[in-house]
């Protein structure tokens, strides 16, 4: 059994994230004379933040219940489409950014309570297959409602244009996305380390039977944990819709990099998901710059290298998840 | 000789398959679809070896299937080999792929294995997708069906001829599979699924067994893939996508994992069902998704698994072992940490 991880370690890790991201941004500035490279680096960071958020949601669900949520991408797409439906009916973007993920969470909790819950006692392959089936159905349903082609979903005028920071200018929407995703990562870390509920969640990951015996309703934990993962997916889904486009499969295209992110970061480690996301994002965008044809394969190559050196991933705990 | 339910199934299925070219027109199914069922089954059986016997979720077997298809297709297109050579080269391509990714997969179990197999399988998909000059990329790759190539016997197989060749390969594979899972090697795989720690205490290197299981699994999938490629005279990247792997796993679960004939039953329902439903509506994906959900919630042991359980010859059921796991937390703790 792995040892308990004190909160201070997590605070240290949080500091490491901030320092690490700061260092990466510094590289961007240093290289800013070469406009192309710095742009790709920045894009890579934003992309990496997406992967990290999706991977975080996946890891939360996977760590506690052993469910590989294959429908995670579908929830992202759903949230994107809900936001699109609201905005195209005249709702304000900011409202949609909050409400669409919440509506997605409601759908997610319904699915978890009715369909996934009966499978918690069984082998993980069953919940994996179930969510896989759900994602197939969802894709076709989006197809029927919103059509096979992408729908236009653009960020609000206030986020259009660029923001100049002296050395270089960033597209405002990308900067906004980076900010929101960073805030969400920080909020999750604080929630897990500084609230009673977060502590229970982490304790349940280690030994859910013991937590149940100590008087915590583990079903509530499972539900809230799932909701949390879906909420992350939902927010990422709306932002991704504005940045990467919105079509029935758009969420699923982020799912595979998120899996690779989890593997690189190490299963069981939320911190690993964040670092892994940034690495995968950078690897993908930098390869796009130099060898466009290899952009998808780059992250798998990175994964193979990481696994060769560290079979459990960068921050994975040995023994956990076989 | 007593005729138990398993023997009855065996005899019935083989007779049914032998008569398929005459029976399939009665339900308006082309013989090539039945042929596809058999080849699909080879891939499903390869998934079953890992899932039903060794207890590993194989979500990358489509890559091995596709490697078989591309291996055969590329060797026909660029080296003009005959049918038998193409089959062997396709199978060898899959085996080679497994030799490359196997070492990464072999140390992991459970959902970790599942994730790794998805990710490594996807590598081959992207190679086929992006290496447009050689593989034709997204559009896929056409090639002609080659001569059979036994001595000077220059004949190209079509329709029922191709089907009977597939049937011979299929029956041989089923036999080999049965011998394999009943051999000490196969029993060790089952033991690894049930309690790997104990297998290790007995002095067996379980990783080595898992590695060989992956190689055998890939070879079987590759054999199916190579013949599948020559059946359609076409190879396309989506064949290697993880969705395809998911369909193989579904077929295993649907029919009954850990059984000899389960994959055939599951594949038959999947392939023929897809053929029939997609001729009426293009919403096939909703049906297949619903099939996943219904199968998982409704009959997780699979159709054949449930029937065999009723006859008392329960296959390697996952349910009863599940109970064992929860009853002995000491073993579970030992296993996990």
XYZ file of C-alpha atoms in Angstrom:
659
model
C 0.000 0.000 0.000
C 1.249 3.449 -0.773
C 1.934 5.842 2.055
C -0.259 8.816 2.836
C 0.818 11.974 1.140
C 0.830 14.981 3.446
C -0.739 18.197 2.246
C 2.524 20.096 2.427
C 3.963 17.917 -0.335
C 1.063 18.901 -2.531
C 1.650 22.561 -1.711
C 5.268 22.064 -2.717
C 4.177 20.452 -5.928
C 1.791 23.356 -6.575
C 4.712 25.723 -6.143
C 6.685 23.539 -8.542
C 3.919 23.847 -11.137
C 3.927 27.617 -10.877
C 7.723 27.777 -11.073
C 7.792 25.295 -13.939
C 5.160 27.129 -15.937
C 6.932 30.397 -15.183
C 10.159 28.934 -16.515
C 8.412 27.726 -19.644
C 6.885 31.154 -20.180
C 10.342 32.654 -19.697
C 11.577 30.425 -22.506
C 8.763 31.751 -24.648
C 9.895 35.303 -23.971
C 13.554 34.499 -24.554
C 12.751 32.908 -27.879
C 10.300 35.633 -28.780
C 12.735 37.016 -31.382
C 11.855 33.936 -33.399
C 8.144 34.673 -33.664
C 7.189 31.272 -35.026
C 8.848 29.252 -32.296
C 7.491 31.356 -29.466
C 3.993 31.277 -30.944
C 4.136 27.505 -31.189
C 5.483 27.253 -27.641
C 2.623 29.359 -26.363
C 0.103 27.355 -28.383
C 1.664 24.205 -27.016
C 1.200 25.448 -23.471
C -2.465 26.252 -24.077
C -2.995 22.882 -25.746
C -1.143 21.253 -22.868
C -3.416 22.981 -20.372
C -6.384 21.433 -22.189
C -4.841 18.001 -22.067
C -4.054 18.522 -18.407
C -7.633 19.491 -17.533
C -9.110 16.564 -19.445
C -6.532 14.204 -17.945
C -7.248 15.572 -14.460
C -10.934 14.778 -14.821
C -10.117 11.320 -16.170
C -7.657 10.674 -13.333
C -10.056 11.814 -10.628
C -12.639 9.313 -11.836
C -10.117 6.579 -12.554
C -8.283 6.857 -9.243
C -11.366 6.620 -7.067
C -13.527 4.129 -8.922
C -11.238 2.428 -11.434
C -13.494 3.597 -14.247
C -11.803 4.623 -17.476
C -14.367 7.129 -18.654
C -14.412 6.690 -22.416
C -17.340 9.103 -22.596
C -15.249 11.951 -21.184
C -14.813 13.472 -24.620
C -18.545 13.194 -25.266
C -19.256 15.214 -22.143
C -16.866 17.888 -23.407
C -18.647 17.968 -26.737
C -22.041 18.095 -25.028
C -20.976 21.068 -22.960
C -19.667 22.795 -26.075
C -22.912 22.238 -27.940
C -25.013 23.394 -24.975
C -22.966 26.593 -24.812
C -23.347 26.980 -28.566
C -27.117 26.517 -28.303
C -27.300 29.172 -25.575
C -25.057 31.708 -27.278
C -26.802 31.306 -30.625
C -30.086 32.114 -28.850
C -28.606 35.364 -27.601
C -27.307 34.338 -24.199
C -24.138 35.965 -23.056
C -20.925 33.929 -23.421
C -19.934 34.246 -19.763
C -23.257 32.871 -18.616
C -22.945 29.947 -21.029
C -19.389 29.276 -19.859
C -20.704 28.613 -16.355
C -24.135 27.119 -17.057
C -23.304 24.729 -19.902
C -20.776 22.782 -17.797
C -23.257 22.668 -14.909
C -25.955 21.251 -17.184
C -23.411 18.718 -18.428
C -22.673 17.803 -14.824
C -26.371 17.064 -14.277
C -26.367 14.706 -17.266
C -23.131 13.185 -16.028
C -24.436 12.542 -12.526
C -27.585 10.955 -13.937
C -25.462 8.636 -16.068
C -23.173 7.826 -13.156
C -26.005 7.077 -10.721
C -28.071 4.965 -13.104
C -25.601 3.239 -15.431
C -22.069 3.302 -14.038
C -22.847 2.809 -10.351
C -23.952 -0.838 -10.706
C -20.556 -1.607 -12.232
C -18.331 -0.327 -9.427
C -18.181 -3.794 -7.876
C -17.170 -5.424 -11.149
C -14.017 -5.531 -13.171
C -13.069 -2.158 -14.722
C -13.496 -3.537 -18.248
C -17.285 -3.330 -17.835
C -17.483 0.365 -16.993
C -14.972 0.994 -19.759
C -17.172 -0.781 -22.303
C -20.297 0.940 -21.007
C -18.851 4.431 -21.313
C -17.435 3.469 -24.712
C -20.952 2.518 -25.837
C -22.309 5.767 -24.427
C -19.738 7.770 -26.366
C -20.724 6.010 -29.606
C -24.382 6.811 -28.964
C -23.620 10.392 -27.969
C -21.606 11.007 -31.121
C -24.501 9.881 -33.289
C -27.032 11.891 -31.275
C -24.983 15.105 -31.647
C -24.763 14.262 -35.313
C -28.564 14.092 -35.560
C -29.229 17.272 -33.582
C -26.424 19.546 -34.734
C -25.300 17.968 -38.003
C -22.098 16.242 -39.029
C -20.249 19.426 -39.919
C -18.863 21.741 -37.340
C -20.969 24.612 -36.053
C -19.465 28.079 -35.719
C -18.732 29.003 -32.144
C -16.537 32.021 -31.688
C -15.397 33.718 -28.512
C -17.089 36.996 -27.535
C -15.823 40.264 -29.047
C -14.274 41.270 -25.735
C -11.862 38.316 -26.096
C -11.132 38.838 -29.770
C -7.956 40.509 -30.878
C -4.596 40.356 -29.232
C -3.011 41.499 -26.025
C 0.419 43.031 -26.305
C 2.831 42.334 -23.479
C 5.699 44.418 -24.758
C 7.831 41.549 -26.092
C 5.138 39.823 -28.111
C 1.395 39.846 -28.539
C -0.889 36.983 -27.580
C -4.336 36.232 -28.955
C -6.600 37.380 -26.124
C -8.790 34.274 -26.183
C -5.829 31.915 -25.817
C -4.496 33.974 -22.950
C -7.915 33.872 -21.320
C -8.087 30.093 -21.763
C -4.658 29.642 -20.235
C -5.753 31.767 -17.282
C -9.029 29.915 -16.709
C -7.387 26.500 -16.969
C -4.617 27.512 -14.554
C -7.199 28.826 -12.100
C -9.154 25.592 -12.330
C -6.070 23.492 -11.709
C -5.243 25.608 -8.658
C -8.838 25.407 -7.409
C -8.855 21.615 -7.726
C -5.555 21.326 -5.897
C -6.842 23.528 -3.075
C -10.112 21.622 -2.930
C -8.337 18.296 -2.626
C -5.822 19.430 -0.036
C -7.581 22.102 1.990
C -11.181 20.939 2.359
C -12.548 18.156 4.484
C -14.362 16.728 1.495
C -11.214 16.761 -0.608
C -9.340 14.934 2.119
C -12.048 12.283 2.270
C -11.841 11.887 -1.489
C -8.114 11.308 -1.356
C -8.483 8.976 1.565
C -11.098 6.985 -0.342
C -8.678 6.601 -3.259
C -6.320 4.881 -0.839
C -8.852 2.732 0.984
C -12.515 3.274 0.296
C -13.617 0.415 2.580
C -11.908 2.020 5.535
C -13.438 5.409 4.768
C -16.859 3.765 4.547
C -16.273 2.015 7.859
C -15.374 5.349 9.431
C -18.804 6.666 8.562
C -18.422 8.417 5.229
C -21.042 7.742 2.617
C -18.774 6.585 -0.199
C -21.588 6.723 -2.761
C -21.778 10.490 -2.212
C -18.021 10.661 -2.664
C -18.218 8.727 -5.928
C -21.006 10.975 -7.182
C -19.348 14.279 -6.306
C -16.022 13.037 -7.635
C -17.605 12.097 -10.939
C -19.403 15.440 -11.068
C -16.113 17.220 -10.467
C -14.422 15.362 -13.312
C -17.319 16.125 -15.638
C -17.332 19.783 -14.606
C -13.673 20.063 -15.602
C -14.509 18.372 -18.897
C -17.461 20.740 -19.340
C -15.488 23.951 -18.906
C -12.709 22.605 -21.118
C -15.379 21.623 -23.640
C -16.757 25.155 -23.949
C -13.292 26.696 -24.218
C -12.147 24.043 -26.713
C -15.252 24.669 -28.808
C -14.228 28.324 -29.142
C -10.606 27.496 -29.905
C -10.524 24.201 -31.798
C -13.990 24.103 -33.339
C -17.087 22.115 -32.497
C -18.327 18.965 -34.222
C -19.683 15.606 -33.015
C -16.216 14.150 -32.530
C -14.323 17.225 -31.363
C -14.234 16.176 -27.717
C -13.040 12.692 -28.572
C -10.019 14.060 -30.400
C -8.823 15.420 -27.049
C -9.412 12.102 -25.319
C -6.490 10.181 -26.766
C -3.881 12.849 -25.902
C -5.431 12.897 -22.435
C -4.880 9.128 -22.087
C -1.276 9.570 -23.160
C -1.012 12.425 -20.673
C -2.205 10.193 -17.846
C 0.293 7.491 -18.831
C 3.208 9.930 -19.104
C 2.336 11.680 -15.858
C 1.824 8.370 -14.108
C -1.469 6.784 -13.149
C -2.730 7.772 -9.749
C -0.939 11.101 -9.748
C -2.945 14.260 -10.370
C 0.241 16.278 -10.370
C 1.553 13.952 -13.058
C -1.491 14.719 -15.207
C -0.665 18.412 -15.125
C 3.010 17.988 -15.981
C 2.159 15.312 -18.551
C -0.383 17.602 -20.203
C 2.121 20.408 -20.633
C 4.751 18.003 -21.990
C 2.348 16.444 -24.477
C 1.083 19.857 -25.570
C 4.603 21.172 -26.134
C 5.740 18.005 -27.911
C 2.744 18.136 -30.233
C 2.986 21.802 -31.136
C 6.752 21.849 -31.568
C 6.638 18.792 -33.823
C 3.942 20.524 -35.847
C 6.434 23.308 -36.427
C 9.280 21.110 -37.663
C 7.791 17.786 -38.846
C 4.041 18.370 -39.366
C 3.381 14.772 -40.472
C 4.683 13.410 -37.173
C 2.642 15.721 -34.920
C 0.307 12.960 -33.707
C 3.016 10.363 -33.335
C 5.213 12.735 -31.292
C 3.300 12.213 -28.059
C 3.440 8.441 -28.445
C 7.179 8.632 -28.979
C 7.397 10.764 -25.841
C 5.297 8.175 -24.019
C 7.558 5.332 -25.158
C 10.643 7.235 -23.983
C 9.132 8.048 -20.594
C 7.966 4.461 -20.081
C 11.368 3.080 -21.025
C 13.040 5.227 -18.394
C 10.240 5.100 -15.822
C 7.793 2.232 -16.366
C 5.225 3.753 -13.994
C 5.232 7.194 -15.634
C 6.820 10.346 -14.279
C 4.927 10.601 -11.000
C 3.046 7.326 -10.869
C 3.141 5.324 -7.692
C 4.583 1.838 -7.994
C 2.102 -0.868 -7.239
C -0.971 1.266 -7.776
C -3.044 0.075 -10.732
C -0.824 -2.958 -11.328
C -18.529 -40.931 -26.192
C -20.893 -38.686 -24.229
C -22.273 -35.608 -25.881
C -22.133 -32.762 -23.380
C -23.313 -29.274 -24.242
C -19.835 -28.178 -25.369
C -19.482 -31.048 -27.817
C -22.983 -30.447 -29.129
C -22.130 -26.802 -29.702
C -18.926 -27.757 -31.514
C -20.579 -30.217 -33.872
C -23.545 -27.918 -34.508
C -21.416 -24.884 -35.216
C -19.080 -26.679 -37.605
C -21.992 -28.151 -39.577
C -23.669 -24.756 -39.674
C -20.488 -23.075 -40.901
C -19.881 -25.755 -43.535
C -23.382 -25.191 -44.904
C -23.176 -21.396 -44.648
C -22.795 -20.754 -48.423
C -26.155 -22.480 -48.901
C -27.871 -21.066 -45.820
C -26.791 -17.437 -45.987
C -28.846 -16.558 -49.109
C -31.948 -17.623 -47.152
C -31.491 -14.698 -44.780
C -30.264 -12.397 -47.566
C -26.725 -12.260 -46.261
C -23.854 -12.404 -48.694
C -21.323 -15.174 -48.110
C -18.592 -12.539 -47.904
C -20.317 -11.254 -44.763
C -20.133 -14.714 -43.187
C -16.519 -14.821 -44.284
C -16.010 -11.510 -42.537
C -17.594 -12.988 -39.394
C -14.963 -15.736 -39.282
C -12.082 -13.313 -39.734
C -13.568 -10.892 -37.232
C -13.820 -13.855 -34.872
C -10.102 -14.563 -35.189
C -9.452 -11.038 -33.914
C -12.070 -11.455 -31.194
C -10.471 -14.762 -30.145
C -7.122 -13.031 -29.942
C -8.737 -10.457 -27.649
C -10.371 -13.287 -25.696
C -7.007 -14.911 -24.991
C -5.925 -11.742 -23.202
C -9.277 -10.709 -21.731
C -11.046 -13.942 -20.921
C -8.074 -16.096 -19.992
C -5.229 -13.820 -18.896
C -7.484 -11.100 -17.467
C -5.983 -8.184 -19.375
C -8.221 -5.652 -21.163
C -6.885 -5.621 -24.742
C -7.801 -2.327 -26.365
C -5.133 -2.381 -29.035
C -5.802 -5.622 -30.871
C -7.191 -3.766 -33.866
C -3.642 -2.543 -34.444
C -2.464 -6.148 -34.833
C -5.454 -6.959 -37.026
C -4.678 -3.903 -39.161
C -0.977 -4.741 -39.266
C -2.002 -8.061 -40.779
C -4.122 -6.270 -43.364
C -1.463 -3.710 -44.231
C 1.297 -6.314 -44.121
C -0.546 -8.436 -46.673
C -1.675 -5.454 -48.737
C 1.709 -3.755 -48.919
C 3.520 -6.965 -49.781
C 1.017 -7.653 -52.579
C 1.201 -4.112 -53.865
C 4.955 -3.649 -53.781
C 6.364 -7.193 -53.964
C 3.633 -9.005 -55.906
C 3.612 -11.993 -53.588
C 1.052 -14.799 -53.829
C -1.853 -15.449 -51.489
C -0.065 -17.732 -49.057
C 3.019 -15.534 -48.888
C 0.844 -12.474 -48.299
C -0.975 -14.245 -45.466
C 2.304 -15.227 -43.839
C 3.840 -11.770 -44.296
C 0.741 -10.082 -42.875
C 0.800 -12.365 -39.852
C 4.515 -11.745 -39.446
C 3.928 -7.971 -39.531
C 1.503 -8.282 -36.629
C 3.934 -10.463 -34.693
C 6.677 -7.920 -35.308
C 4.418 -5.130 -34.058
C 3.751 -7.117 -30.886
C 7.485 -7.688 -30.394
C 7.947 -3.907 -30.468
C 5.099 -2.842 -28.170
C 4.923 -6.005 -26.063
C 7.773 -5.055 -23.711
C 5.896 -1.843 -22.828
C 2.635 -3.637 -22.102
C 3.922 -6.689 -20.348
C 4.675 -5.180 -16.962
C 1.223 -3.688 -16.418
C -2.113 -5.178 -15.461
C -5.707 -4.079 -15.187
C -6.769 -0.673 -16.405
C -3.140 0.395 -16.768
C -2.718 -2.345 -19.372
C -5.935 -1.174 -21.022
C -4.719 2.416 -21.319
C -1.300 1.379 -22.605
C -2.798 -0.935 -25.204
C -5.089 1.849 -26.452
C -2.211 4.275 -26.712
C 0.289 1.937 -28.361
C -2.323 0.613 -30.755
C -3.033 4.159 -31.833
C 0.583 4.632 -32.926
C 0.053 2.209 -35.806
C -3.176 3.944 -36.726
C -1.410 7.271 -37.062
C 1.462 5.748 -39.014
C -0.981 4.290 -41.542
C -2.907 7.555 -41.533
C 0.075 9.850 -42.024
C 2.432 7.769 -44.152
C 0.352 8.684 -47.183
C 2.981 7.974 -49.851
C 3.135 4.304 -48.962
C -0.197 3.477 -47.304
C -2.515 5.834 -49.162
C -3.293 7.599 -45.890
C -6.883 8.343 -44.998
C -8.206 7.133 -48.371
C -6.849 3.653 -47.790
C -5.097 1.410 -50.236
C -6.379 -0.837 -53.011
C -4.643 -3.997 -54.123
C -5.577 -6.983 -56.276
C -6.298 -10.388 -54.787
C -3.285 -12.549 -55.638
C -3.069 -16.110 -56.945
C -3.285 -18.836 -54.352
C 0.228 -19.959 -55.285
C 0.427 -23.653 -54.434
C 3.045 -24.979 -56.916
C 1.696 -24.163 -60.393
C -1.889 -24.075 -59.251
C -2.686 -20.577 -60.509
C -6.142 -19.894 -59.225
C -7.701 -16.924 -57.501
C -10.335 -17.649 -54.924
C -13.720 -15.934 -54.885
C -17.020 -16.226 -53.038
C -17.486 -19.672 -51.534
C -13.978 -20.762 -52.528
C -12.483 -18.020 -50.404
C -14.989 -18.828 -47.694
C -14.000 -22.490 -47.466
C -10.340 -21.572 -47.330
C -11.163 -19.208 -44.462
C -13.192 -21.930 -42.804
C -10.241 -24.331 -42.891
C -7.984 -21.690 -41.345
C -10.693 -20.867 -38.829
C -11.322 -24.434 -37.689
C -7.584 -24.996 -37.397
C -7.333 -21.830 -35.306
C -10.185 -22.879 -33.020
C -8.504 -26.235 -32.515
C -5.151 -24.636 -31.833
C -6.837 -22.203 -29.452
C -8.531 -25.011 -27.549
C -5.282 -26.944 -27.259
C -3.519 -23.779 -26.175
C -5.887 -22.813 -23.379
C -6.020 -26.392 -22.092
C -2.253 -26.743 -22.116
C -0.148 -26.028 -19.021
C 0.692 -22.709 -20.644
C -2.989 -21.779 -20.983
C -3.689 -22.907 -17.424
C -0.887 -20.675 -16.232
C -2.481 -17.707 -18.011
C -5.740 -18.405 -16.187
C -3.808 -18.727 -12.951
C -2.215 -15.336 -13.615
C -5.677 -13.859 -13.977
C -6.920 -15.478 -10.818
C -3.950 -14.822 -8.579
C -0.747 -13.609 -10.107
C 1.051 -13.327 -6.776
C 0.581 -17.018 -6.152
C 1.869 -17.820 -9.640
C 4.994 -15.845 -8.853
C 5.399 -17.646 -5.526
C 5.375 -20.885 -7.483
C 8.501 -19.674 -9.199
C 6.985 -18.783 -12.565
C 7.932 -15.555 -14.301
C 4.419 -14.303 -14.996
C 5.606 -11.429 -17.192
C 7.173 -13.899 -19.569
C 3.877 -15.778 -19.842
C 1.993 -12.550 -20.468
C 4.508 -11.557 -23.137
C 4.058 -14.845 -24.988
C 0.275 -14.466 -24.645
C 0.511 -11.040 -26.276
C 2.604 -12.475 -29.120
C 0.150 -15.318 -29.736
C -2.754 -12.919 -29.546
C -1.153 -10.567 -32.067
C -0.335 -13.445 -34.424
C -3.946 -14.614 -34.397
C -5.278 -11.116 -34.985
C -2.716 -10.629 -37.749
C -3.755 -13.843 -39.476
C -7.378 -12.695 -39.427
C -6.364 -9.244 -40.620
C -4.287 -10.535 -43.526
C -7.157 -12.666 -44.835
C -9.583 -9.823 -44.156
C -7.464 -7.530 -46.304
C -7.470 -9.967 -49.193
C -11.204 -10.537 -48.798
C -11.868 -6.822 -49.316
C -8.768 -6.106 -51.449
C -8.507 -2.983 -49.382
C -6.756 -1.627 -46.314
C -7.748 1.542 -44.486
C -6.463 3.226 -41.290
C -9.707 3.083 -39.275
C -9.180 -0.671 -39.199
C -6.448 -0.011 -36.641
C -8.330 2.594 -34.623
C -9.122 1.859 -30.986
C -12.832 1.935 -31.798
C -12.209 -1.220 -33.778
C -10.419 -2.751 -30.788
C -13.465 -1.861 -28.727
C -15.684 -3.718 -31.204
C -13.509 -6.826 -30.843
C -13.752 -6.632 -27.060
C -17.502 -6.111 -27.295
C -17.821 -9.230 -29.432
C -15.926 -11.206 -26.810
C -18.049 -9.937 -23.920
C -21.254 -10.286 -25.917
C -20.586 -13.916 -26.797
C -18.974 -14.875 -23.518
C -15.391 -14.146 -22.501
C -13.295 -17.094 -21.454
C -15.226 -19.463 -23.720
C -14.073 -21.089 -26.950
C -17.126 -20.277 -29.058
C -18.205 -17.026 -27.417
C -16.187 -14.791 -29.742
C -17.775 -16.435 -32.797
C -21.264 -15.854 -31.437
C -20.473 -12.254 -30.515
C -18.817 -11.532 -33.844
C -21.703 -13.105 -35.767
C -24.228 -10.919 -33.965
C -22.047 -7.861 -34.431
C -21.104 -8.261 -38.110
C -24.395 -9.651 -39.425
C -26.394 -7.252 -37.251
C -24.369 -4.341 -38.594
C -24.905 -5.526 -42.160
C -28.669 -5.846 -41.740
C -29.289 -2.711 -39.699
C -27.080 -0.475 -41.815
C -29.074 -1.436 -44.888
C -32.110 0.183 -43.248
C -30.661 3.149 -41.418
C -27.382 4.998 -41.147
C -27.833 5.337 -37.401
C -25.948 2.076 -36.880
C -23.690 3.665 -34.310
C -26.575 4.265 -31.896
C -27.486 0.595 -32.065
C -23.961 -0.583 -31.465
C -23.636 1.853 -28.569
C -26.876 0.577 -27.091
C -25.621 -2.974 -27.594
C -22.550 -2.120 -25.499
C -24.717 -0.706 -22.717
C -27.248 -3.540 -22.799
C -24.551 -6.190 -22.873
C -22.635 -4.745 -19.933
C -25.707 -4.149 -17.767
C -27.863 -7.042 -18.957
C -25.643 -10.085 -19.430
C -22.051 -9.364 -18.453
C -21.204 -13.060 -18.743
C -22.188 -12.981 -22.370
C -24.785 -15.090 -24.133
C -22.784 -18.292 -24.260
C -21.356 -17.722 -20.801
C -24.863 -17.523 -19.335
C -26.012 -20.642 -21.185
C -22.982 -22.687 -20.139
C -23.413 -21.510 -16.540
C -26.949 -22.883 -16.605
C -25.647 -26.259 -17.738
C -23.266 -26.296 -14.812
C -20.187 -26.212 -17.000
C -19.510 -22.638 -16.077
C -16.738 -21.101 -18.124
C -14.023 -19.144 -16.427
C -16.557 -16.814 -14.915
C -15.443 -13.454 -13.686
C -18.281 -13.097 -11.227
C -17.343 -15.858 -8.830
C -13.756 -14.728 -8.728
C -14.911 -11.231 -8.029
C -16.541 -12.579 -4.893
C -13.303 -14.262 -3.899
C -11.428 -11.040 -4.248
C -13.710 -9.085 -2.013
C -13.820 -11.875 0.541
C -10.096 -11.980 1.035
C -8.823 -8.429 1.361
C -5.420 -9.776 2.348
C -4.893 -11.210 -1.114
C -6.289 -8.090 -2.734
C -3.955 -5.902 -0.707
C -1.062 -8.171 -1.534
C -1.892 -7.954 -5.185
C -2.178 -4.201 -5.297
C 0.774 -3.253 -3.320
